[in-house]
CSV table of C-alpha atoms and ligand atoms in Angstrom, one decimal:
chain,number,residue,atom,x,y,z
A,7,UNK,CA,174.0,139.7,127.2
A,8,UNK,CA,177.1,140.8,129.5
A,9,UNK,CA,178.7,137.8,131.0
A,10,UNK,CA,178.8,137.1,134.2
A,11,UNK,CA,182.9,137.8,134.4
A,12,UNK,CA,182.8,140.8,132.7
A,13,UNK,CA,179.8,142.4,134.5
A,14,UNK,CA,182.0,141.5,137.8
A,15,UNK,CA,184.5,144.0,136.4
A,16,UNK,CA,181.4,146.9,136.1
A,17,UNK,CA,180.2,149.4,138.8
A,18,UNK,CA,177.7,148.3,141.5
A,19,UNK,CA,175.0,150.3,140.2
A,20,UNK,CA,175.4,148.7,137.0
A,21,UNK,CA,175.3,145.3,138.2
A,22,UNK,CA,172.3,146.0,140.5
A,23,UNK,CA,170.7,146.2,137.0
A,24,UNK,CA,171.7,143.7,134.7
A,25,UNK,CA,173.3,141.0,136.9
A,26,UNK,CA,171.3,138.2,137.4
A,27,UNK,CA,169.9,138.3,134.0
A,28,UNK,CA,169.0,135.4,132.2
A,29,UNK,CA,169.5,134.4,128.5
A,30,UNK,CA,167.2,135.2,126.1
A,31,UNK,CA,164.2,132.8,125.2
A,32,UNK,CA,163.3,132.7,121.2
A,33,UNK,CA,161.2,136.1,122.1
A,34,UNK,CA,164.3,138.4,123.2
A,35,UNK,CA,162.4,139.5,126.7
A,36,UNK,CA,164.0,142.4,128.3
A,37,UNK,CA,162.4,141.5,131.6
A,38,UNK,CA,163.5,138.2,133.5
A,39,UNK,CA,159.9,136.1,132.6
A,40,UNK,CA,158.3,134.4,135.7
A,41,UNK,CA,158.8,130.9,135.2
A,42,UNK,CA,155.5,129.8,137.4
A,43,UNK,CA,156.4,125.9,136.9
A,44,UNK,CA,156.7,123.8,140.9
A,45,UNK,CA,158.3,121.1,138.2
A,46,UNK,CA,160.0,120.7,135.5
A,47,UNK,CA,160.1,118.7,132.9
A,48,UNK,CA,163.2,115.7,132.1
A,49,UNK,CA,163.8,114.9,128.7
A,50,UNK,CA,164.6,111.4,129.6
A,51,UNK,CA,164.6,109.3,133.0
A,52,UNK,CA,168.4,109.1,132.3
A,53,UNK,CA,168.8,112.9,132.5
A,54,UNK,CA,166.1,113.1,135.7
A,55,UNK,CA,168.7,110.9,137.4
A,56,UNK,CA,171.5,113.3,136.5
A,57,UNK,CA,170.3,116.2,137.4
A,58,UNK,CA,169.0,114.2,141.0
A,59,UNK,CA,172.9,113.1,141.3
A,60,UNK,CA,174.3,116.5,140.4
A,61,UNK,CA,175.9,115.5,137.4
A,62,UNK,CA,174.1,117.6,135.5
A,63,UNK,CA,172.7,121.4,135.7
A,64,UNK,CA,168.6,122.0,135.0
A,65,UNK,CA,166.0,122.8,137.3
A,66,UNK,CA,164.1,119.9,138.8
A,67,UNK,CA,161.4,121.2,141.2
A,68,UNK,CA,160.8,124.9,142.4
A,69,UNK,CA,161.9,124.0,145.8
A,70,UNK,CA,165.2,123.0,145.3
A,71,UNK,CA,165.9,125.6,142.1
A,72,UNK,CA,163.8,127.7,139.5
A,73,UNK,CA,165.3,130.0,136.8
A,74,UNK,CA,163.4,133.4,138.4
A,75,UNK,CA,164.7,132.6,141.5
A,76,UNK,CA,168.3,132.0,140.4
A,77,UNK,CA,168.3,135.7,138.5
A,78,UNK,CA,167.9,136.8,141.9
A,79,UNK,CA,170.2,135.0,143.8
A,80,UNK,CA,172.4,136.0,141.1
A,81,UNK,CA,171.9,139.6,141.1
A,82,UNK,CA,172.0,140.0,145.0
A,83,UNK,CA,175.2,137.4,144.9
A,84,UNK,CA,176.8,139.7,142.5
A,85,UNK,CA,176.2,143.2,144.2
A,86,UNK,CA,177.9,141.3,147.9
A,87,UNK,CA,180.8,139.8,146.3
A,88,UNK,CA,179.5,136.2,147.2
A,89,UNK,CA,180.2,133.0,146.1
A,90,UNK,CA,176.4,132.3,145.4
A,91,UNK,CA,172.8,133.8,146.7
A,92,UNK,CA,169.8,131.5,148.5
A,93,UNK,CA,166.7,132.8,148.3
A,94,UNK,CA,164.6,132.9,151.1
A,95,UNK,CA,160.8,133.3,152.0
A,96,UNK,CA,161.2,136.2,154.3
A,97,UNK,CA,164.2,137.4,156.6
A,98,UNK,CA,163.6,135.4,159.0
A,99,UNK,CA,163.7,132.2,156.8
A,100,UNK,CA,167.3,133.5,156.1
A,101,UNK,CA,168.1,133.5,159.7
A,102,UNK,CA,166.8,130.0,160.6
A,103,UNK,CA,168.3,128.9,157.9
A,104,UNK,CA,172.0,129.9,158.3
A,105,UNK,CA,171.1,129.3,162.2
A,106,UNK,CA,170.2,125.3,161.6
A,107,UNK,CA,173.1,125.1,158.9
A,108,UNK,CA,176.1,125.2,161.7
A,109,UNK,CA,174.8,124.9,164.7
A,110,UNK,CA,174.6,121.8,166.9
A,111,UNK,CA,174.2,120.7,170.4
A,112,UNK,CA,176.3,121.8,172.6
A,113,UNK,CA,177.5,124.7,170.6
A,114,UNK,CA,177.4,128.5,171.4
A,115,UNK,CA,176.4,131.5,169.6
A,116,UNK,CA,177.6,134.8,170.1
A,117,UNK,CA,175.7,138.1,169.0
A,118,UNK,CA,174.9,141.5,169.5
A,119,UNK,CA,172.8,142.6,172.3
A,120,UNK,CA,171.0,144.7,169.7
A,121,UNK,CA,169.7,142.8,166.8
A,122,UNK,CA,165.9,142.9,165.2
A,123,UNK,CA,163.3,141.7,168.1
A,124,UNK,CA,162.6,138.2,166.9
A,125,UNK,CA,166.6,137.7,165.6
A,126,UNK,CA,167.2,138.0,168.9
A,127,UNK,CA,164.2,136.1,170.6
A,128,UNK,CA,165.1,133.3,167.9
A,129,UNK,CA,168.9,132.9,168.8
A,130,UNK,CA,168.7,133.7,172.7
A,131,UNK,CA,165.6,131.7,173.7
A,132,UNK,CA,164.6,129.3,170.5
A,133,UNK,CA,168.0,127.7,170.3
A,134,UNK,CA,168.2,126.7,174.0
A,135,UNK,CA,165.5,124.3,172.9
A,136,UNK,CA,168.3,122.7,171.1
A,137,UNK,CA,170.7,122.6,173.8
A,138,UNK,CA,172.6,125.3,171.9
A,139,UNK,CA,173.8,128.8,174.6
A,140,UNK,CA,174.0,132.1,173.8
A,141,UNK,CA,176.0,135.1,174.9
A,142,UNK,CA,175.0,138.5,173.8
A,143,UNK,CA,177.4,141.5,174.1
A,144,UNK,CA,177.8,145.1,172.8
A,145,UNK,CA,179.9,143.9,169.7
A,146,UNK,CA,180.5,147.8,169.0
A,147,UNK,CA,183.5,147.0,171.9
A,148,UNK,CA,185.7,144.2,170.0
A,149,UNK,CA,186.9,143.4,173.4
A,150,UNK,CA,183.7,142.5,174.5
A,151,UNK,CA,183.8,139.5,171.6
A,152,UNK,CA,187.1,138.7,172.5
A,153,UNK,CA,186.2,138.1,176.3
A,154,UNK,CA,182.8,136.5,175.5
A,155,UNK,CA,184.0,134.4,172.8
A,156,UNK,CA,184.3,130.6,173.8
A,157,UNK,CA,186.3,126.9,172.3
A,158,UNK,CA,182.6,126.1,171.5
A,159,UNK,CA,181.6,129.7,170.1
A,160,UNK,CA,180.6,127.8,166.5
A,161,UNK,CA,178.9,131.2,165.6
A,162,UNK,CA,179.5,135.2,166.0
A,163,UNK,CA,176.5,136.9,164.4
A,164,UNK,CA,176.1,140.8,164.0
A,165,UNK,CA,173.7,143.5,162.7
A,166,UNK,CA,175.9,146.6,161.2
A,167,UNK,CA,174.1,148.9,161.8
A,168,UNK,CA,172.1,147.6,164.5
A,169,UNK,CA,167.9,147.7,164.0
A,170,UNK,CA,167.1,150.3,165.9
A,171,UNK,CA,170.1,151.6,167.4
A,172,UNK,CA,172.2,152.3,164.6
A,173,UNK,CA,174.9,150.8,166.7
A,174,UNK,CA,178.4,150.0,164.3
A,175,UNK,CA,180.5,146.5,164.4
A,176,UNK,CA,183.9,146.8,162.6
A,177,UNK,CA,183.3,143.5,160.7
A,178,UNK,CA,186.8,142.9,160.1
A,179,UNK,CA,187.7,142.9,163.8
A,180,UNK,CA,184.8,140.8,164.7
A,181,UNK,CA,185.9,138.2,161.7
A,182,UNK,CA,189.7,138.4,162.7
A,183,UNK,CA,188.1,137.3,166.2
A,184,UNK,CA,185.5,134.7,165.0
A,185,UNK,CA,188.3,133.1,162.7
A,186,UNK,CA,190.9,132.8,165.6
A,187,UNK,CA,188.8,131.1,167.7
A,188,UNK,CA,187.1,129.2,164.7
A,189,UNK,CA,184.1,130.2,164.3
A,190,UNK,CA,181.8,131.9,161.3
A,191,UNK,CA,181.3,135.4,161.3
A,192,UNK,CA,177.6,135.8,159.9
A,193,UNK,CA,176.3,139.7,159.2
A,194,UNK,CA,172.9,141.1,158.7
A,195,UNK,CA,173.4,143.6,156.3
A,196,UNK,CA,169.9,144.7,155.5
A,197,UNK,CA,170.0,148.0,157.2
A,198,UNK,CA,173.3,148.9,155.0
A,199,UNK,CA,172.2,147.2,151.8
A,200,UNK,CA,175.4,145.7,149.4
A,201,UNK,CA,174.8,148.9,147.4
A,202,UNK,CA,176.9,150.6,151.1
A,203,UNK,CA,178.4,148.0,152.5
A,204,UNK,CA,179.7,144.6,151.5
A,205,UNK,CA,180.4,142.4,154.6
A,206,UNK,CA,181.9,139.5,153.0
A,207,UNK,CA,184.9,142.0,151.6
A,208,UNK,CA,185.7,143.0,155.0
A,209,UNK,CA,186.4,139.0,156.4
A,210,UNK,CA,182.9,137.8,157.2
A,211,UNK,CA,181.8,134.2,155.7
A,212,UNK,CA,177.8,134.5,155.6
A,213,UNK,CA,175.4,137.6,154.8
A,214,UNK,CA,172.0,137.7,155.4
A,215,UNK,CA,169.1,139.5,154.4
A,216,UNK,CA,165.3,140.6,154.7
A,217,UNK,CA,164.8,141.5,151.2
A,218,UNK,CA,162.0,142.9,152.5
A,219,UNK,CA,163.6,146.4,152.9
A,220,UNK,CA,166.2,148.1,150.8
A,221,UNK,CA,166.9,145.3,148.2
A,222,UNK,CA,163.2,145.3,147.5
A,223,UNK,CA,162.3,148.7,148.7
A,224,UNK,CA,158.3,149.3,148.0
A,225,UNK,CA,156.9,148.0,150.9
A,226,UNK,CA,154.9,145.3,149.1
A,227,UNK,CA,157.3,142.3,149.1
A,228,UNK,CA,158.5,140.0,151.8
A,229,UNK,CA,161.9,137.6,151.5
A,230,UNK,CA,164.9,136.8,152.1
A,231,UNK,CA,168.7,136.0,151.1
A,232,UNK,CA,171.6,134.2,152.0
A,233,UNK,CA,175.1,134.6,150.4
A,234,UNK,CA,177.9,132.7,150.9
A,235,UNK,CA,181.7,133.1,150.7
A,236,UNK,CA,182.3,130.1,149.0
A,237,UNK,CA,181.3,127.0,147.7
A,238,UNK,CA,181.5,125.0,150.7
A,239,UNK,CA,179.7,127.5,152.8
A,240,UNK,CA,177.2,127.6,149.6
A,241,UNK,CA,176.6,124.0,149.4
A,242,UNK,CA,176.3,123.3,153.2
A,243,UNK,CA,173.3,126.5,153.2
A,244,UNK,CA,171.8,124.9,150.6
A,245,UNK,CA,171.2,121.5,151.4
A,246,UNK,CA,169.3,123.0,155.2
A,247,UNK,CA,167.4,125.6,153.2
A,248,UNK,CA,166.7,122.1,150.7
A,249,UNK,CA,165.8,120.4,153.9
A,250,UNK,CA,163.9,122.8,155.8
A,251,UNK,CA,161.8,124.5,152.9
A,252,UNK,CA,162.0,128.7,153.5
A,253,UNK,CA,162.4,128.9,150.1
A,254,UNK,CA,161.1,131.7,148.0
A,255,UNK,CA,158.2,131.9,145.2
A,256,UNK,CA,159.0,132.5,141.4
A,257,UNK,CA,156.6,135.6,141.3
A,258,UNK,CA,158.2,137.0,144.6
A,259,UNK,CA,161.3,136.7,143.0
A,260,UNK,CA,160.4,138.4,140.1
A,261,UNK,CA,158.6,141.4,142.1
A,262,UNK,CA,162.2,142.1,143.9
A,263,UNK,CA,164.7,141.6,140.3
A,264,UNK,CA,162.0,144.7,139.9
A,265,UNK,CA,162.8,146.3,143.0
A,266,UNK,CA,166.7,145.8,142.9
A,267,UNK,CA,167.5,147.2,139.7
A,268,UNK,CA,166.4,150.7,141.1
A,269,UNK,CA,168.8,150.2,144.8
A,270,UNK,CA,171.5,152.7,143.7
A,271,UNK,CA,168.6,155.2,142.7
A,272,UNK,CA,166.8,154.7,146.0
A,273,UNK,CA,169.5,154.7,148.5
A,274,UNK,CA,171.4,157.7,146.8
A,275,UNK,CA,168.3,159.7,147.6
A,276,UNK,CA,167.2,158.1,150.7
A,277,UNK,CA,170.6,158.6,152.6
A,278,UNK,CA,171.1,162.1,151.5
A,279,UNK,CA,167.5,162.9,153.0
A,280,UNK,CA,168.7,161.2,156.0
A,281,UNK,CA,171.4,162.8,156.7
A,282,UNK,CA,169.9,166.5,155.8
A,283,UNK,CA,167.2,164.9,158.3
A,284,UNK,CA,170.0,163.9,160.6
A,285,UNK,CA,171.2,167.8,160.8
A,286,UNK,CA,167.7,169.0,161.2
A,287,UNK,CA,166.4,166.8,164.3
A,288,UNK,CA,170.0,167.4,166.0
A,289,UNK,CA,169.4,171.0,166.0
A,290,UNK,CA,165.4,170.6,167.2
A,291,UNK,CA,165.1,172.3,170.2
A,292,UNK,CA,162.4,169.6,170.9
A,293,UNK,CA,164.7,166.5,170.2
A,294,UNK,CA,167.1,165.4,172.6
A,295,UNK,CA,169.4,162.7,170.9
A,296,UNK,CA,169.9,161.7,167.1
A,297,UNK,CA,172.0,158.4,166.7
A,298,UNK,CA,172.7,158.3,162.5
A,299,UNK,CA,176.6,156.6,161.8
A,300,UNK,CA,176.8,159.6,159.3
A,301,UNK,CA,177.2,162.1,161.8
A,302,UNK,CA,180.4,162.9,163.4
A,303,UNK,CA,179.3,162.4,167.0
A,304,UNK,CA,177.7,159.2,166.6
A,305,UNK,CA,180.1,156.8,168.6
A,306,UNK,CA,181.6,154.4,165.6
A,307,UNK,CA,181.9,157.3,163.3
A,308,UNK,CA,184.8,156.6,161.9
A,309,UNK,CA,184.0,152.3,161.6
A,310,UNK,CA,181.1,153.1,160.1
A,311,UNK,CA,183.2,155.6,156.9
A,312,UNK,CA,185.5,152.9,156.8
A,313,UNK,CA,183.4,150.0,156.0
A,314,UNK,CA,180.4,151.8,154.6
A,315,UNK,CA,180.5,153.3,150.9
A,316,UNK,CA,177.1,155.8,152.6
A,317,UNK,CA,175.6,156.1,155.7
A,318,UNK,CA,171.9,154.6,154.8
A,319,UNK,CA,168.7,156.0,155.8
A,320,UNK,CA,168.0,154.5,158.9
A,321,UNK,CA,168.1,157.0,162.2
A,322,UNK,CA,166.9,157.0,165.5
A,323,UNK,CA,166.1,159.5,167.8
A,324,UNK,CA,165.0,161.2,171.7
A,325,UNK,CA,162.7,164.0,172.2
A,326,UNK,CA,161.7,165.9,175.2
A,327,UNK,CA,159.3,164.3,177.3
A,328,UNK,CA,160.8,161.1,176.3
A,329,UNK,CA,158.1,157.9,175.3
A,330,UNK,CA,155.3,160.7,176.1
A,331,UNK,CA,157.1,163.3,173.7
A,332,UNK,CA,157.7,160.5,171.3
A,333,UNK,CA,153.9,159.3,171.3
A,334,UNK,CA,152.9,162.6,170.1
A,335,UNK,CA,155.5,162.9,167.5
A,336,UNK,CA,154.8,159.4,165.8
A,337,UNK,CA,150.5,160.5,166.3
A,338,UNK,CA,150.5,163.7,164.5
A,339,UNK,CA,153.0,163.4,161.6
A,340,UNK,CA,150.8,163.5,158.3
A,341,UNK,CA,152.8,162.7,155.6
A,342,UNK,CA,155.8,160.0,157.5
A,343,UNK,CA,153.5,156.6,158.3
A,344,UNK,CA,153.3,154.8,161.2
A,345,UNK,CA,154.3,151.4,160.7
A,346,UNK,CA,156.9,148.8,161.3
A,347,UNK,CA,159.2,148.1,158.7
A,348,UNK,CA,162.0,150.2,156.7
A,349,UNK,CA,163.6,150.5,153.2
A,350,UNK,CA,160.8,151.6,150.9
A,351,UNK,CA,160.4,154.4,149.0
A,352,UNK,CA,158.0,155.6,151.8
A,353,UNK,CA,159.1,156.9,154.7
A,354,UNK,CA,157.9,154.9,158.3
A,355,UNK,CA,158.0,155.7,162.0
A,356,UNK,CA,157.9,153.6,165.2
A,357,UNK,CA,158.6,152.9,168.4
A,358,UNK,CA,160.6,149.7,169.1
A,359,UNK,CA,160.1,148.8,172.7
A,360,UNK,CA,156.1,148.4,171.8
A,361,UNK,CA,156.7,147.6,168.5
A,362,UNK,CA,159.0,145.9,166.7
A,363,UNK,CA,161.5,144.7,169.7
A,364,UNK,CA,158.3,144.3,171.9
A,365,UNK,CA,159.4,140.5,171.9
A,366,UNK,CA,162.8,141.6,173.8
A,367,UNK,CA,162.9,141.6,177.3
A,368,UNK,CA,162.5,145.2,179.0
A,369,UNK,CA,165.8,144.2,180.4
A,370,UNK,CA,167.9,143.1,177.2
A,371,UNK,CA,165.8,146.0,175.4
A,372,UNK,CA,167.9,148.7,178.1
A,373,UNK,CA,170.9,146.6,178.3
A,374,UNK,CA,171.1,147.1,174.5
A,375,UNK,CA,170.4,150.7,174.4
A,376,UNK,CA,166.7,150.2,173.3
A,377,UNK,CA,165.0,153.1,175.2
A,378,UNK,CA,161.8,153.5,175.4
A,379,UNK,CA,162.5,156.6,174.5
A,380,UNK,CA,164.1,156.0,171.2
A,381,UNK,CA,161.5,156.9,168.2
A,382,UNK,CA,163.2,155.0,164.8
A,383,UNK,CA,162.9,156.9,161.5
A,384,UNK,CA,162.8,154.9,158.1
A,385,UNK,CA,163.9,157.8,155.4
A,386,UNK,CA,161.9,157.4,152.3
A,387,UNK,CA,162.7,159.3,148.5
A,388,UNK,CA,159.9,162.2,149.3
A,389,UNK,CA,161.0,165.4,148.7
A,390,UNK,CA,163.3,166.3,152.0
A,391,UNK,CA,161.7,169.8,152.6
A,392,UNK,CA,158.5,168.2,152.9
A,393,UNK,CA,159.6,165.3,155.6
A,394,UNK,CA,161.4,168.3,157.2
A,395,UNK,CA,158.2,170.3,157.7
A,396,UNK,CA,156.3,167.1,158.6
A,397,UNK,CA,158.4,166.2,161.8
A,398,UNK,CA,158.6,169.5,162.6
A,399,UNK,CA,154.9,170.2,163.0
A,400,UNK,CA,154.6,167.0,164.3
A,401,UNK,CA,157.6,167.7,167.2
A,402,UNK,CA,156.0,171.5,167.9
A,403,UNK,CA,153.2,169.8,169.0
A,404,UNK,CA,155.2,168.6,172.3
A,405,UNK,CA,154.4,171.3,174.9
B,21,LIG,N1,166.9,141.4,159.9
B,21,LIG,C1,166.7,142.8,160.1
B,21,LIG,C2,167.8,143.7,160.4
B,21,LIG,C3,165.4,143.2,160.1
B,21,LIG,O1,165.2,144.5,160.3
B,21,LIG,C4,164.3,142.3,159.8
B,21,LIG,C5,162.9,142.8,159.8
B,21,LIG,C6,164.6,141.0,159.6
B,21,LIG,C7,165.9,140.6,159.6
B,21,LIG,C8,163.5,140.0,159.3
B,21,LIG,O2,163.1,140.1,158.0
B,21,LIG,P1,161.6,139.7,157.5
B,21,LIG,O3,161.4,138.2,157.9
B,21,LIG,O4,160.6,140.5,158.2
B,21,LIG,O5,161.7,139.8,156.0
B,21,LIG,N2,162.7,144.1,160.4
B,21,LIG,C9,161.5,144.7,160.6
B,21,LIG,C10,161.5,145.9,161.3
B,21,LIG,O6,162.4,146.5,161.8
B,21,LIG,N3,160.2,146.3,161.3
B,21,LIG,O7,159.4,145.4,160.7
B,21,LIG,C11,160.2,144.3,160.2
């Protein structure tokens, strides 16, 4: 087996498959076995108390550490250039998590006006419970962290791209900002994936994910991760998500190592039918607006080729009649499925103000560019002449 030094050295798509892997048992499994176990065994009481005090490595109880779970951090750890990975329930474990890690009373956050729906219901309204403010902003302006930014700002979180308005943060400006006025910069990087984009290179301290999408990508897992530029970071993350218990299953686990190894494959085909998708829809003479970072006139063009290896297969889009127009679009396609969520192999449409950023206020939802216009478009692997002819029958249908 490659060690873990010299698979470091190797391409990304190489690692998304073999980093992460564990040694052998006495049968020589190519798979990563599903170690089912809540506990595990001590060979003596002496070397249960060492592995309680740290002094020694080995798994104690699945909460707090299981070998399945561990390829995974691993793997995703490896593919962000992290210190170390946490896994996580879901997304939104992740979230919480890094959230109750750093935050006290008294302290501020600051964050994008446009994050996921219940991101931003959890940091602008949950965390007032805890005496802790809020300040959301368009961090696509870096002026508008610098004048927002606070002595108590403990926090600058950011989506890049943005869930659903594929709005771009340049990450190293935000972190050159966070770090001047001390304060973490923490990204959501699961509409980019680390296969495009790899936040932690580019000055931020914390990623997050919902391996739920991308990482996974079949539309039949939920979790999470956490990664960590170092070991301080690492260790402070990991006695909250300890503590507070998101923590992700052994057989989860083992359903996304399968997922991850195929990223490169899935996203390589996914982005290229998004941006051939992309093309199409901007010359529709039903659609109005197309918002995808990998088209020249989208607004952080030029961020987005500078900190992203691809430009993903998330897009959004406006058609004529607006919400109307884009009622009939997302009731008559045939072969793209309505439904929440993104990153699978399939590819999903919806409509965020009534959907997934519902929970958003209609007045934070226009403030941050959600329209309720604005029809989002998860790019699956199908055949792109085939999602091509679906929205287009689907968009003739608007009179
Ligand atoms: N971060 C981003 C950027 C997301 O898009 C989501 C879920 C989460 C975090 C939360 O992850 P989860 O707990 O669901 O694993 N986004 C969804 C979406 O756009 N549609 O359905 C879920």
């Amino acid at each position: 087996m490659a060690s873990k030094e010299y698979l470091q050295s190797m391409h990304k798509s190489t690692r998304a498959i073999h980093a992460g892997g564990l040694e052998h048992t006495v049968y020589g499994e190519v798979s990563v076995p599903i170690f089912q176990s809540s506990t595990f065994a001590f060979p003596s009481s002496e070397e249960g108390a060492a592995r309680f005090s740290g002094e020694q490595p080995g798994y104690i109880y699945t909460r707090l550490g299981n070998p399945t779970v561990h390829a995974l951090e691993e793997n995703v750890a490896a593919l962000e250039n992290g210190f170390g990975g946490m896994a996580t329930a879901t997304g939104m474990a992740a979230i919480g998590t890094v959230l109750l890690s750093f935050l006290r009373q008294q302290d501020h956050i600051l964050t994008s006006d446009c994050l996921y729906g219940p991101t931003l219901v959890m940091i602008d309204k949950e965390l007032s419970r805890f005496g802790i403010t809020s300040t959301l902003v368009n961090t696509s302006e870096l002026p508008n962290i610098k004048q927002a930014i606070r002595p108590e700002t403990r926090m600058v979180f950011i989506e890049t791209p943005a869930n659903p308005t594929m709005n771009i943060t340049d990450i190293e400006g935000a972190a050159e900002i966070a770090h001047q006025h001390g304060a973490l910069l923490v990204v959501d990087n699961t509409f980019a994936s680390p296969y495009l984009q790899r936040p932690l290179d580019h000055g931020a301290d914390v990623v997050v994910h919902s391996l739920t999408k991308f990482i996974n990508g079949h539309s039949d897992v939920v979790g999470g991760m956490i990664i960590a530029k170092d070991e301080t970071l690492y260790k402070k993350i990991r006695h909250s998500l300890n503590l507070w218990g998101g923590t992700m299953d052994p057989h989860q686990a083992w359903l996304i190592l399968r997922g991850v190894r195929t990223l490169p494959l899935r996203i390589e085909k996914a982005q290229q039918n998004a941006l051939e998708l992309a093309d199409f829809l901007s010359h529709h003479p039903k659609v109005t607006w197309v918002n995808y970072p990998g088209l020249p006139a989208h607004p952080q063009y030029e961020i987005a080729k500078k900190q992203m290896d691809g430009f993903g297969a998330m897009l959004c889009f406006g058609v004529k009649g607006g919400l109307e127009g884009g009622r009939i679009v997302m009731n008559n396609v045939q072969l793209i499925t309505l439904a929440v969520s993104l990153g699978g192999v399939d590819s999903l449409i919806e409509h965020p103000a009534s959907m997934t950023h519902a929970s958003v206020s209609r007045k934070e939802r226009e403030e941050a560019g959600i329209l309720d216009e604005l029809v989002r478009l998860a790019v699956g692997c199908e055949d792109f002449a085939d999602l091509r002819d679906d929205l287009d029958q689907a968009l003739n249908k608007i009179r």
